[in-house]
XYZ file of C-alpha atoms in Angstrom:
221
model
C 306.139 206.827 138.099
C 305.642 203.240 138.610
C 304.256 204.303 141.914
C 302.315 206.940 140.515
C 301.554 204.665 137.996
C 300.920 202.018 140.553
C 298.886 204.682 142.156
C 297.419 205.640 139.150
C 297.139 202.047 138.134
C 295.771 201.545 141.893
C 293.369 204.474 141.228
C 292.653 203.124 137.969
C 292.383 199.588 139.636
C 290.435 201.152 142.315
C 288.387 202.897 140.011
C 288.054 200.110 138.071
C 286.840 198.187 140.955
C 284.535 200.979 141.558
C 283.402 201.025 137.975
C 283.369 197.224 138.101
C 281.404 197.299 141.359
C 278.932 199.754 139.570
C 278.734 197.713 136.392
C 278.037 194.754 138.655
C 275.758 196.420 140.659
C 273.764 197.669 137.534
C 273.716 194.120 136.008
C 272.267 192.752 139.239
C 269.939 195.608 139.261
C 268.917 194.786 135.684
C 268.922 190.864 136.597
C 266.640 191.768 139.330
C 264.416 193.929 137.261
C 264.425 191.059 134.508
C 263.637 188.525 137.297
C 260.703 190.555 138.524
C 259.533 190.898 134.946
C 259.846 187.136 134.454
C 257.945 186.760 137.750
C 255.334 189.108 136.592
C 255.028 187.335 133.280
C 254.787 183.821 134.780
C 252.038 185.232 137.213
C 250.213 186.862 134.277
C 250.562 183.280 132.483
C 249.281 181.472 135.544
C 246.362 184.103 135.852
C 245.535 183.687 132.266
C 245.931 180.048 132.315
C 243.536 180.015 135.469
C 241.258 182.636 133.490
C 241.203 180.124 130.497
C 240.395 177.332 132.805
C 237.614 179.258 134.198
C 236.103 180.198 130.942
C 236.359 176.778 129.395
C 234.540 175.316 132.582
C 231.785 178.012 132.165
C 231.653 177.278 128.590
C 231.219 173.652 129.275
C 228.562 174.347 131.858
C 226.733 176.592 129.356
C 226.914 173.910 126.606
C 225.730 171.112 129.106
C 222.721 173.514 130.145
C 222.098 174.212 126.587
C 222.053 170.560 125.634
C 219.781 169.649 128.603
C 217.253 172.641 127.695
C 217.308 171.107 124.071
C 216.536 167.806 125.155
C 213.582 168.982 127.339
C 212.116 170.957 124.515
C 212.470 168.132 122.107
C 210.896 165.606 124.620
C 207.930 168.332 125.082
C 207.546 168.587 121.329
C 207.428 164.896 120.907
C 204.898 164.527 123.566
C 202.737 167.502 121.936
C 202.944 165.777 118.459
C 201.762 162.462 120.089
C 198.779 163.972 121.860
C 197.903 165.792 118.742
C 198.017 162.754 116.588
C 195.947 160.738 119.359
C 193.405 163.518 119.311
C 193.124 163.560 115.392
C 192.867 159.779 115.702
C 189.998 159.886 118.225
C 188.123 162.690 116.352
C 188.419 160.571 113.016
C 187.160 157.607 115.010
C 184.163 159.668 116.375
C 183.544 161.117 112.863
C 183.354 157.496 111.344
C 181.155 156.335 114.219
C 178.777 159.613 113.724
C 178.753 159.048 109.846
C 177.778 155.431 110.678
C 174.994 156.206 112.917
C 173.692 158.888 110.270
C 173.885 156.104 107.512
C 171.870 153.851 109.687
C 169.344 156.325 110.467
C 168.815 157.323 106.828
C 168.721 153.577 105.600
C 166.107 152.609 108.480
C 163.218 154.887 107.079
C 164.034 153.713 103.452
C 163.361 150.259 104.825
C 160.186 151.304 106.306
C 159.250 153.043 103.283
C 159.874 150.107 101.057
C 157.838 147.810 103.385
C 154.935 149.966 103.501
C 153.771 149.475 99.680
C 154.032 145.609 100.462
C 151.763 145.985 103.526
C 149.357 148.123 101.638
C 149.219 145.673 98.582
C 149.054 142.667 100.799
C 145.997 144.297 102.629
C 144.081 145.375 99.546
C 141.763 142.395 98.850
C 141.430 141.565 95.081
C 138.024 141.207 93.469
C 137.270 138.503 90.674
C 138.944 139.241 87.445
C 137.137 138.302 84.350
C 139.020 135.813 81.951
C 138.581 136.884 78.372
C 136.584 139.688 77.039
C 133.204 140.217 78.835
C 131.862 141.985 75.696
C 131.742 138.657 73.895
C 129.618 137.007 76.651
C 126.493 138.410 75.217
C 125.786 138.710 71.380
C 122.914 139.585 68.971
C 121.852 135.898 68.800
C 121.023 135.919 72.504
C 118.287 138.491 71.839
C 114.997 136.647 72.742
C 113.019 136.061 69.629
C 109.502 136.913 71.405
C 110.967 139.964 72.841
C 112.425 141.074 69.293
C 109.114 140.658 67.820
C 107.465 142.692 70.594
C 109.976 145.571 70.144
C 111.086 144.844 73.858
C 114.448 146.588 74.802
C 116.005 147.996 78.099
C 118.913 147.581 80.599
C 119.363 144.931 83.064
C 121.541 145.061 85.991
C 123.195 141.552 86.842
C 125.240 140.536 90.047
C 127.065 137.300 89.355
C 128.109 135.148 92.540
C 131.569 133.967 92.059
C 132.915 131.067 93.891
C 136.357 130.416 95.463
C 137.120 128.314 92.270
C 136.144 131.237 89.846
C 133.093 129.839 88.484
C 129.704 131.347 88.449
C 127.293 129.846 90.983
C 124.299 132.248 90.771
C 122.941 135.227 89.089
C 120.609 137.932 90.558
C 118.974 140.566 88.922
C 119.692 144.031 90.675
C 117.905 146.264 88.323
C 115.119 144.934 85.913
C 114.757 146.086 82.310
C 110.868 145.907 82.847
C 110.834 142.945 80.569
C 111.241 139.293 82.094
C 112.352 137.658 78.961
C 115.284 140.206 78.607
C 116.266 139.738 82.438
C 116.286 135.934 82.185
C 118.269 135.948 78.895
C 120.925 138.023 80.476
C 121.508 135.823 83.389
C 121.310 132.751 81.149
C 124.041 133.965 78.867
C 126.429 135.119 81.602
C 126.189 131.926 83.485
C 127.069 129.734 80.699
C 129.924 131.723 79.432
C 131.438 133.924 81.944
C 134.696 132.775 83.567
C 136.697 134.518 86.557
C 139.925 134.198 88.269
C 138.748 133.980 91.963
C 138.819 136.949 94.331
C 141.622 136.910 97.127
C 141.561 138.267 100.560
C 144.449 140.372 102.286
C 146.609 137.117 102.822
C 146.006 135.937 98.941
C 143.589 133.250 99.780
C 140.783 132.662 97.038
C 137.324 133.532 98.380
C 133.949 134.049 97.099
C 132.819 137.324 95.909
C 130.186 139.314 93.689
C 130.695 140.893 90.215
C 128.465 143.249 88.765
C 127.580 143.926 85.133
C 125.100 146.119 83.137
C 123.539 144.470 79.852
C 121.849 146.703 77.500
C 119.230 145.205 75.081
C 118.658 147.429 72.033
C 116.699 146.978 68.948
C 118.331 148.050 65.581
C 116.940 151.355 64.560
């Protein structure tokens, strides 16, 4: 029985060894599988880390490229803006210069037009100017008595020679009345009463000149 028991026990023991060996083999196999799984996980982790590193490097290169592109575009924009401002400034300066030339051309004719009347006025000689009222230089009291009694009347044309001082220096009959007494009476009255401002030439210098006057002798009706 013991033997059997031993045998059984041996068998049990043998079976136990076999079972233990089987269990040990299963455990080893499982450990190998577990180790293989861990190895694959580690490899996956390494691959993942390497992939992350590659993606991170690619991202950095893209960011660097984007920064460089933005810098170039910003510099180009600043350059274009500077050129535009310079062009506007140059065009403004040209416009101001053109405006100055136009104003100069417009003001020049005005100066010439303003100067023209002065030249015309200076080139227009001025004749002798009577001082006072010429109608009062001959009155009814100057009518010759003899001519009055003879009923003589008529018109006398008189030219007075005026000196540069404005005084009357001569009297000439340009048109006779037909009566010497009336002609002489006209010259006599004018030479004694007529006063003038002298005539002037284009430069304003006083000069001698002639002044014409018609004297009408008429009897009361």
